[in-house]
Amino acid sequence: MSVETSKQPAVSGTASPTELIRLEGVTKRFGDNTVLDGLDLSVDTGRHVTLIGPSGSGKTTILRLLMTLAKPDAGTITVDGQRLFPAPEKEVREVRKKIGMVFQQFNLFPNMSVLRNLTEAPVRVLGLSKDEAEERARELLDLVGLADKCDARPTRLSGGQQQRVAVARALAMRPQVLLLDEVTSALDPELVAGVLDLLRDIARSTDITMLCVTHEMGFARDISDQVLMFDAGRVIEAGPPEKIFGDPEQERTRDFISAVL
Ligand SMILES: Nc1ncnc2c1ncn2[C@@H]1O[C@H](COP(=O)(O)OP(=O)(O)O)[C@@H](O)[C@H]1O
Ligand SMILES: [Mg+2]
C-alpha cells in the first residue's frame, strides 16, 4: 500500500527538525471552565502518539485547537516549524493543510457523493485539477476497500464504511499528521474491527504522523510509540505502551485503564 504524504523539512521557527507538533503553555477556557491550563505537548515526525483519559478531560479540545476549529486563550502552537497560533490567517491556512482529522461522528458531506467528498478539498484548497483529484480519490477508496462506492451518498453506507470514507477523505489532502478522535466510538461493535485494521495498516505502511484519542486500548497498544495519560487538562503520565498499560506509575492511570479494559 502506498499513501504519499507531503513530508517536508521544517522551514522556519525554532522547533527541532524532528518535532512536528508543539503546544507550549496552551490554555483553553470555556467561560469559567479552564479545560487546558498551560499544556505542553510535543509529537515528533512519524510518531504515533495516543491520548487516553477520562471523558471531559480535554482530549477533543486539543485536536480541535490543532484543526483550528477553536482558538487557545494563551500559549503557542507550532506545526512543522510554522506557527499555527498565534499567526495571521494566511499562514494559518497554509499550516492547516498539513493536518487531517477524522471525527467521532464521521462529518461527511451528506449531499455529495463519496467520490466528491474526497475531491472537494483537494480541488478547492490544494488546487488539484478535477482529474488529478479523482485519480487520487479512487486510489484511496480502493485502499479503504470502497472502490465500488464512488457514486453512493454517504448516508447509504454503514457507519464503518462512512468512517473508512472519512479516513480516505483526510488522506486525500496528503497531510503530514492525522488526528483521530475516538473514530470507532460511534460504530456498532461489529464494525469497529474493520476500521481499526485499516488504521493499523496505515500506521504500519505509511510515514504519516498520528495523534489519536481512543478508548480502544488494544489498538492503542498496537500502534503507539507513546501513550499520554490525560486528566483534567494535563498529561499526568507519558511513556511507551508497555509501560503505561503494563506498569503505570500513577494510581489515576491504573484506575482508568482497569475501568476501560
Ligand atoms: N464548545 C464548547 N463549549 C463549552 N464547553 C466545552 C466546549 N467544548 C468542550 N467543552 C468542555 O470542555 C471540557 C473538555 O471537553 P473535551 O475536550 O470534549 O473532552 P474529552 O474529549 O476529553 O472528553 C468539558 O468540560 C466540555 O464540557
Ligand atoms: Mg472527546
mmCIF file of C-alpha atoms and ligand atoms in Angstrom:
data_model
loop_
_atom_site.group_PDB
_atom_site.id
_atom_site.type_symbol
_atom_site.label_atom_id
_atom_site.label_comp_id
_atom_site.label_asym_id
_atom_site.label_seq_id
_atom_site.Cartn_x
_atom_site.Cartn_y
_atom_site.Cartn_z
ATOM 1 C CA MET A 1 0.000 0.000 0.000
ATOM 2 C CA SER A 2 1.329 3.451 -0.714
ATOM 3 C CA VAL A 3 -0.072 6.626 0.682
ATOM 4 C CA GLU A 4 2.134 9.560 -0.086
ATOM 5 C CA THR A 5 2.378 12.255 2.494
ATOM 6 C CA SER A 6 3.881 15.634 1.807
ATOM 7 C CA LYS A 7 6.799 15.352 4.168
ATOM 8 C CA GLN A 8 8.849 18.497 4.085
ATOM 9 C CA PRO A 9 11.641 19.729 6.310
ATOM 10 C CA ALA A 10 10.850 22.456 8.818
ATOM 11 C CA VAL A 11 11.260 25.774 7.085
ATOM 12 C CA SER A 12 11.232 28.234 9.938
ATOM 13 C CA GLY A 13 10.899 28.564 13.662
ATOM 14 C CA THR A 14 12.937 27.133 16.475
ATOM 15 C CA ALA A 15 11.465 23.653 16.786
ATOM 16 C CA SER A 16 13.888 20.749 16.311
ATOM 17 C CA PRO A 17 13.652 19.256 12.806
ATOM 18 C CA THR A 18 12.106 16.065 14.127
ATOM 19 C CA GLU A 19 9.391 17.819 16.062
ATOM 20 C CA LEU A 20 6.189 18.117 14.059
ATOM 21 C CA ILE A 21 3.686 19.376 16.630
ATOM 22 C CA ARG A 22 4.432 21.544 19.620
ATOM 23 C CA LEU A 23 1.982 23.057 22.079
ATOM 24 C CA GLU A 24 3.538 25.342 24.661
ATOM 25 C CA GLY A 25 1.685 26.765 27.619
ATOM 26 C CA VAL A 26 -1.661 26.251 25.902
ATOM 27 C CA THR A 27 -4.649 27.403 27.922
ATOM 28 C CA LYS A 28 -8.232 26.977 26.787
ATOM 29 C CA ARG A 29 -11.257 28.120 28.731
ATOM 30 C CA PHE A 30 -14.971 27.842 28.078
ATOM 31 C CA GLY A 31 -16.472 30.525 30.306
ATOM 32 C CA ASP A 32 -15.003 29.876 33.730
ATOM 33 C CA ASN A 33 -14.204 26.243 32.881
ATOM 34 C CA THR A 34 -10.433 26.052 32.306
ATOM 35 C CA VAL A 35 -10.148 22.954 30.138
ATOM 36 C CA LEU A 36 -6.437 23.177 29.313
ATOM 37 C CA ASP A 37 -4.160 25.002 31.714
ATOM 38 C CA GLY A 38 -0.710 25.762 30.331
ATOM 39 C CA LEU A 39 -0.440 22.477 28.432
ATOM 40 C CA ASP A 40 2.913 21.492 26.893
ATOM 41 C CA LEU A 41 2.801 18.659 24.377
ATOM 42 C CA SER A 42 5.036 17.628 21.531
ATOM 43 C CA VAL A 43 4.823 14.998 18.795
ATOM 44 C CA ASP A 44 7.826 14.067 16.669
ATOM 45 C CA THR A 45 7.612 13.451 12.933
ATOM 46 C CA GLY A 46 6.467 9.970 12.024
ATOM 47 C CA ARG A 47 5.474 9.040 15.561
ATOM 48 C CA HIS A 48 2.155 7.612 16.660
ATOM 49 C CA VAL A 49 1.037 9.212 19.884
ATOM 50 C CA THR A 50 -2.147 8.210 21.696
ATOM 51 C CA LEU A 51 -4.036 10.295 24.210
ATOM 52 C CA ILE A 52 -6.039 8.366 26.754
ATOM 53 C CA GLY A 53 -8.022 9.659 29.687
ATOM 54 C CA PRO A 54 -11.485 10.182 31.103
ATOM 55 C CA SER A 55 -14.324 11.832 29.275
ATOM 56 C CA GLY A 56 -14.331 15.612 29.658
ATOM 57 C CA SER A 57 -10.583 15.837 30.315
ATOM 58 C CA GLY A 58 -9.897 17.975 27.233
ATOM 59 C CA LYS A 59 -8.686 15.447 24.631
ATOM 60 C CA THR A 60 -11.015 16.544 21.845
ATOM 61 C CA THR A 61 -10.235 20.172 22.667
ATOM 62 C CA ILE A 62 -6.546 19.554 21.888
ATOM 63 C CA LEU A 63 -7.384 18.099 18.468
ATOM 64 C CA ARG A 64 -9.834 20.918 17.735
ATOM 65 C CA LEU A 65 -7.177 23.513 18.532
ATOM 66 C CA LEU A 66 -4.822 21.770 16.102
ATOM 67 C CA MET A 67 -7.551 21.759 13.429
ATOM 68 C CA THR A 68 -8.109 25.474 14.174
ATOM 69 C CA LEU A 69 -11.755 24.714 14.955
ATOM 70 C CA ALA A 70 -11.146 26.566 18.232
ATOM 71 C CA LYS A 71 -8.529 29.048 19.400
ATOM 72 C CA PRO A 72 -6.464 28.909 22.594
ATOM 73 C CA ASP A 73 -6.736 31.696 25.167
ATOM 74 C CA ALA A 74 -2.989 31.622 25.701
ATOM 75 C CA GLY A 75 0.110 29.763 24.555
ATOM 76 C CA THR A 76 1.593 28.847 21.207
ATOM 77 C CA ILE A 77 1.030 26.034 18.720
ATOM 78 C CA THR A 78 3.668 25.195 16.124
ATOM 79 C CA VAL A 79 3.350 22.627 13.339
ATOM 80 C CA ASP A 80 6.352 21.632 11.258
ATOM 81 C CA GLY A 81 8.244 24.701 12.413
ATOM 82 C CA GLN A 82 5.452 27.061 11.388
ATOM 83 C CA ARG A 83 3.259 28.946 13.787
ATOM 84 C CA LEU A 84 -0.374 27.878 13.850
ATOM 85 C CA PHE A 85 -1.302 30.013 16.858
ATOM 86 C CA PRO A 86 -0.949 32.902 17.167
ATOM 87 C CA ALA A 87 -0.500 33.539 13.461
ATOM 88 C CA PRO A 88 -2.033 35.616 10.667
ATOM 89 C CA GLU A 89 -4.971 33.918 8.894
ATOM 90 C CA LYS A 90 -2.952 33.469 5.689
ATOM 91 C CA GLU A 91 -0.267 31.451 7.492
ATOM 92 C CA VAL A 92 -2.887 29.521 9.409
ATOM 93 C CA ARG A 93 -4.402 28.360 6.114
ATOM 94 C CA GLU A 94 -1.005 27.084 4.944
ATOM 95 C CA VAL A 95 -0.220 25.252 8.161
ATOM 96 C CA ARG A 96 -3.687 23.745 8.389
ATOM 97 C CA LYS A 97 -3.096 21.902 5.100
ATOM 98 C CA LYS A 98 -0.563 19.748 6.909
ATOM 99 C CA ILE A 99 -3.210 18.367 9.269
ATOM 100 C CA GLY A 100 -6.057 15.959 8.628
ATOM 101 C CA MET A 101 -8.678 14.850 11.095
ATOM 102 C CA VAL A 102 -11.179 12.039 11.429
ATOM 103 C CA PHE A 103 -14.035 12.736 13.822
ATOM 104 C CA GLN A 104 -16.107 10.517 16.046
ATOM 105 C CA GLN A 105 -19.259 11.329 14.046
ATOM 106 C CA PHE A 106 -17.736 10.961 10.527
ATOM 107 C CA ASN A 107 -18.803 14.513 9.482
ATOM 108 C CA LEU A 108 -19.017 13.592 5.792
ATOM 109 C CA PHE A 109 -20.765 15.982 3.397
ATOM 110 C CA PRO A 110 -24.173 14.254 3.190
ATOM 111 C CA ASN A 111 -25.304 15.840 -0.074
ATOM 112 C CA MET A 112 -22.182 14.892 -2.045
ATOM 113 C CA SER A 113 -21.209 11.531 -3.492
ATOM 114 C CA VAL A 114 -18.451 9.573 -1.773
ATOM 115 C CA LEU A 115 -16.060 10.489 -4.582
ATOM 116 C CA ARG A 116 -16.864 14.181 -4.300
ATOM 117 C CA ASN A 117 -16.345 14.019 -0.526
ATOM 118 C CA LEU A 118 -12.754 13.096 -1.362
ATOM 119 C CA THR A 119 -12.167 15.524 -4.232
ATOM 120 C CA GLU A 120 -13.782 18.678 -2.852
ATOM 121 C CA ALA A 121 -10.968 19.896 -0.585
ATOM 122 C CA PRO A 122 -8.044 18.801 -2.784
ATOM 123 C CA VAL A 123 -9.582 20.807 -5.662
ATOM 124 C CA ARG A 124 -10.626 23.839 -3.615
ATOM 125 C CA VAL A 125 -7.812 24.030 -1.094
ATOM 126 C CA LEU A 126 -4.832 22.402 -2.830
ATOM 127 C CA GLY A 127 -5.758 23.485 -6.354
ATOM 128 C CA LEU A 128 -5.636 19.996 -7.880
ATOM 129 C CA SER A 129 -7.362 19.520 -11.215
ATOM 130 C CA LYS A 130 -10.600 17.545 -11.103
ATOM 131 C CA ASP A 131 -8.887 14.633 -12.894
ATOM 132 C CA GLU A 132 -5.945 14.553 -10.508
ATOM 133 C CA ALA A 133 -8.236 14.744 -7.507
ATOM 134 C CA GLU A 134 -10.434 11.941 -8.843
ATOM 135 C CA GLU A 135 -7.462 9.719 -9.539
ATOM 136 C CA ARG A 136 -6.201 10.250 -6.017
ATOM 137 C CA ALA A 137 -9.699 9.683 -4.610
ATOM 138 C CA ARG A 138 -10.150 6.397 -6.471
ATOM 139 C CA GLU A 139 -6.794 5.101 -5.235
ATOM 140 C CA LEU A 140 -7.743 5.937 -1.676
ATOM 141 C CA LEU A 141 -11.207 4.399 -1.949
ATOM 142 C CA ASP A 142 -9.506 1.283 -3.245
ATOM 143 C CA LEU A 143 -7.159 1.390 -0.253
ATOM 144 C CA VAL A 144 -10.061 1.566 2.199
ATOM 145 C CA GLY A 145 -11.967 -1.170 0.345
ATOM 146 C CA LEU A 146 -14.748 1.030 -1.031
ATOM 147 C CA ALA A 147 -13.832 1.391 -4.687
ATOM 148 C CA ASP A 148 -17.366 0.351 -5.624
ATOM 149 C CA LYS A 149 -18.993 3.135 -3.569
ATOM 150 C CA CYS A 150 -17.721 6.165 -5.518
ATOM 151 C CA ASP A 151 -21.171 7.276 -6.606
ATOM 152 C CA ALA A 152 -23.044 6.436 -3.412
ATOM 153 C CA ARG A 153 -24.271 9.041 -0.957
ATOM 154 C CA PRO A 154 -22.577 8.650 2.444
ATOM 155 C CA THR A 155 -25.930 8.154 4.180
ATOM 156 C CA ARG A 156 -26.423 4.926 2.220
ATOM 157 C CA LEU A 157 -23.299 3.434 3.789
ATOM 158 C CA SER A 158 -22.860 1.665 7.111
ATOM 159 C CA GLY A 159 -21.129 3.562 9.919
ATOM 160 C CA GLY A 160 -17.966 1.544 9.362
ATOM 161 C CA GLN A 161 -17.982 2.351 5.650
ATOM 162 C CA GLN A 162 -18.633 6.025 6.377
ATOM 163 C CA GLN A 163 -15.708 6.126 8.744
ATOM 164 C CA ARG A 164 -13.454 4.490 6.148
ATOM 165 C CA VAL A 165 -14.543 7.174 3.676
ATOM 166 C CA ALA A 166 -13.681 9.780 6.322
ATOM 167 C CA VAL A 167 -10.196 8.295 6.690
ATOM 168 C CA ALA A 168 -9.751 8.333 2.906
ATOM 169 C CA ARG A 169 -11.002 11.920 2.767
ATOM 170 C CA ALA A 170 -8.450 13.016 5.349
ATOM 171 C CA LEU A 171 -5.640 11.217 3.478
ATOM 172 C CA ALA A 172 -6.690 12.806 0.172
ATOM 173 C CA MET A 173 -5.179 16.059 1.436
ATOM 174 C CA ARG A 174 -1.854 14.256 1.967
ATOM 175 C CA PRO A 175 -1.471 15.644 5.441
ATOM 176 C CA GLN A 176 1.698 15.207 7.455
ATOM 177 C CA VAL A 177 -0.305 14.433 10.543
ATOM 178 C CA LEU A 178 -3.564 12.597 11.026
ATOM 179 C CA LEU A 179 -5.672 13.399 14.090
ATOM 180 C CA LEU A 180 -8.088 10.648 15.100
ATOM 181 C CA ASP A 181 -10.760 11.420 17.674
ATOM 182 C CA GLU A 182 -12.376 8.248 19.035
ATOM 183 C CA VAL A 183 -13.082 7.228 15.481
ATOM 184 C CA THR A 184 -14.762 3.948 16.408
ATOM 185 C CA SER A 185 -16.836 5.029 19.373
ATOM 186 C CA ALA A 186 -19.958 5.801 17.317
ATOM 187 C CA LEU A 187 -19.841 2.459 15.496
ATOM 188 C CA ASP A 188 -21.803 -0.710 16.090
ATOM 189 C CA PRO A 189 -19.473 -3.222 17.742
ATOM 190 C CA GLU A 190 -19.221 -5.487 14.687
ATOM 191 C CA LEU A 191 -17.929 -2.587 12.562
ATOM 192 C CA VAL A 192 -15.132 -1.489 14.883
ATOM 193 C CA ALA A 193 -12.523 -4.070 13.867
ATOM 194 C CA GLY A 194 -12.583 -3.162 10.166
ATOM 195 C CA VAL A 195 -11.857 0.486 10.868
ATOM 196 C CA LEU A 196 -9.126 -0.299 13.414
ATOM 197 C CA ASP A 197 -7.489 -2.759 10.993
ATOM 198 C CA LEU A 198 -7.416 -0.073 8.326
ATOM 199 C CA LEU A 199 -5.780 2.386 10.717
ATOM 200 C CA ARG A 200 -3.246 -0.222 11.868
ATOM 201 C CA ASP A 201 -2.405 -0.754 8.214
ATOM 202 C CA ILE A 202 -1.942 2.968 7.615
ATOM 203 C CA ALA A 203 0.185 3.293 10.750
ATOM 204 C CA ARG A 204 2.392 0.399 9.625
ATOM 205 C CA SER A 205 2.787 1.186 5.971
ATOM 206 C CA THR A 206 2.976 4.980 5.752
ATOM 207 C CA ASP A 207 5.182 7.630 7.315
ATOM 208 C CA ILE A 208 2.239 9.709 8.462
ATOM 209 C CA THR A 209 2.384 11.120 11.981
ATOM 210 C CA MET A 210 -0.632 10.201 14.116
ATOM 211 C CA LEU A 211 -2.166 11.764 17.176
ATOM 212 C CA CYS A 212 -5.059 9.580 18.327
ATOM 213 C CA VAL A 213 -7.623 9.784 21.038
ATOM 214 C CA THR A 214 -9.035 6.350 21.689
ATOM 215 C CA HIS A 215 -10.655 4.129 24.281
ATOM 216 C CA GLU A 216 -9.582 1.058 22.292
ATOM 217 C CA MET A 217 -6.679 0.011 24.476
ATOM 218 C CA GLY A 218 -5.615 -2.936 22.304
ATOM 219 C CA PHE A 219 -5.399 -0.648 19.295
ATOM 220 C CA ALA A 220 -3.502 1.980 21.301
ATOM 221 C CA ARG A 221 -1.048 -0.670 22.451
ATOM 222 C CA ASP A 222 -0.500 -1.891 18.870
ATOM 223 C CA ILE A 223 0.078 1.365 17.083
ATOM 224 C CA SER A 224 1.512 3.766 19.663
ATOM 225 C CA ASP A 225 5.098 4.791 20.122
ATOM 226 C CA GLN A 226 3.985 6.852 23.064
ATOM 227 C CA VAL A 227 0.862 6.986 25.226
ATOM 228 C CA LEU A 228 -0.121 10.101 27.130
ATOM 229 C CA MET A 229 -2.473 9.730 30.069
ATOM 230 C CA PHE A 230 -4.501 12.860 30.245
ATOM 231 C CA ASP A 231 -6.556 14.043 33.182
ATOM 232 C CA ALA A 232 -8.223 17.365 33.944
ATOM 233 C CA GLY A 233 -6.395 19.230 31.182
ATOM 234 C CA ARG A 234 -2.895 17.940 31.751
ATOM 235 C CA VAL A 235 -0.686 14.997 30.903
ATOM 236 C CA ILE A 236 -0.235 13.120 34.163
ATOM 237 C CA GLU A 237 1.857 10.288 32.766
ATOM 238 C CA ALA A 238 3.592 9.516 29.473
ATOM 239 C CA GLY A 239 5.517 6.539 28.220
ATOM 240 C CA PRO A 240 5.691 3.658 25.766
ATOM 241 C CA PRO A 241 2.550 1.497 25.658
ATOM 242 C CA GLU A 242 4.184 -1.421 27.504
ATOM 243 C CA LYS A 243 4.881 0.876 30.423
ATOM 244 C CA ILE A 244 1.569 2.743 30.526
ATOM 245 C CA PHE A 245 -0.565 -0.364 30.079
ATOM 246 C CA GLY A 246 1.726 -2.811 31.865
ATOM 247 C CA ASP A 247 3.200 -0.913 34.776
ATOM 248 C CA PRO A 248 1.821 2.612 35.152
ATOM 249 C CA GLU A 249 3.277 4.873 37.843
ATOM 250 C CA GLN A 250 0.138 6.847 38.649
ATOM 251 C CA GLU A 251 -2.804 5.441 40.532
ATOM 252 C CA ARG A 252 -5.098 7.552 38.343
ATOM 253 C CA THR A 253 -3.693 5.826 35.243
ATOM 254 C CA ARG A 254 -4.110 2.359 36.789
ATOM 255 C CA ASP A 255 -7.718 3.115 37.740
ATOM 256 C CA PHE A 256 -8.540 4.482 34.306
ATOM 257 C CA ILE A 257 -7.027 1.546 32.441
ATOM 258 C CA SER A 258 -8.725 -1.058 34.593
ATOM 259 C CA ALA A 259 -12.044 0.774 34.133
ATOM 260 C CA VAL A 260 -11.872 0.786 30.323
ATOM 261 C CA LEU A 261 -10.333 -2.660 29.730
HETATM 262 N N1 LIG B 1 -17.683 24.261 22.635
HETATM 263 C C1 LIG B 1 -17.674 24.103 23.976
HETATM 264 N N2 LIG B 1 -18.338 24.961 24.789
HETATM 265 C C2 LIG B 1 -18.327 24.805 26.122
HETATM 266 N N3 LIG B 1 -17.660 23.831 26.764
HETATM 267 C C3 LIG B 1 -16.974 22.958 26.019
HETATM 268 C C4 LIG B 1 -16.944 23.042 24.585
HETATM 269 N N4 LIG B 1 -16.166 22.025 24.114
HETATM 270 C C5 LIG B 1 -15.745 21.352 25.196
HETATM 271 N N5 LIG B 1 -16.227 21.900 26.336
HETATM 272 C C6 LIG B 1 -15.934 21.429 27.709
HETATM 273 O O1 LIG B 1 -14.545 21.212 27.808
HETATM 274 C C7 LIG B 1 -14.257 20.062 28.598
HETATM 275 C C8 LIG B 1 -13.389 19.113 27.800
HETATM 276 O O2 LIG B 1 -14.114 18.622 26.707
HETATM 277 P P1 LIG B 1 -13.463 17.676 25.617
HETATM 278 O O3 LIG B 1 -12.222 18.280 25.088
HETATM 279 O O4 LIG B 1 -14.542 17.368 24.650
HETATM 280 O O5 LIG B 1 -13.099 16.401 26.500
HETATM 281 P P2 LIG B 1 -12.797 14.893 26.066
HETATM 282 O O6 LIG B 1 -12.622 14.852 24.595
HETATM 283 O O7 LIG B 1 -11.569 14.519 26.838
HETATM 284 O O8 LIG B 1 -13.987 14.105 26.518
HETATM 285 C C9 LIG B 1 -15.610 19.510 29.022
HETATM 286 O O9 LIG B 1 -15.866 20.002 30.301
HETATM 287 C C10 LIG B 1 -16.566 20.081 27.997
HETATM 288 O O10 LIG B 1 -17.831 20.228 28.553
HETATM 289 MG MG MG B 2 -13.679 13.791 23.156
#
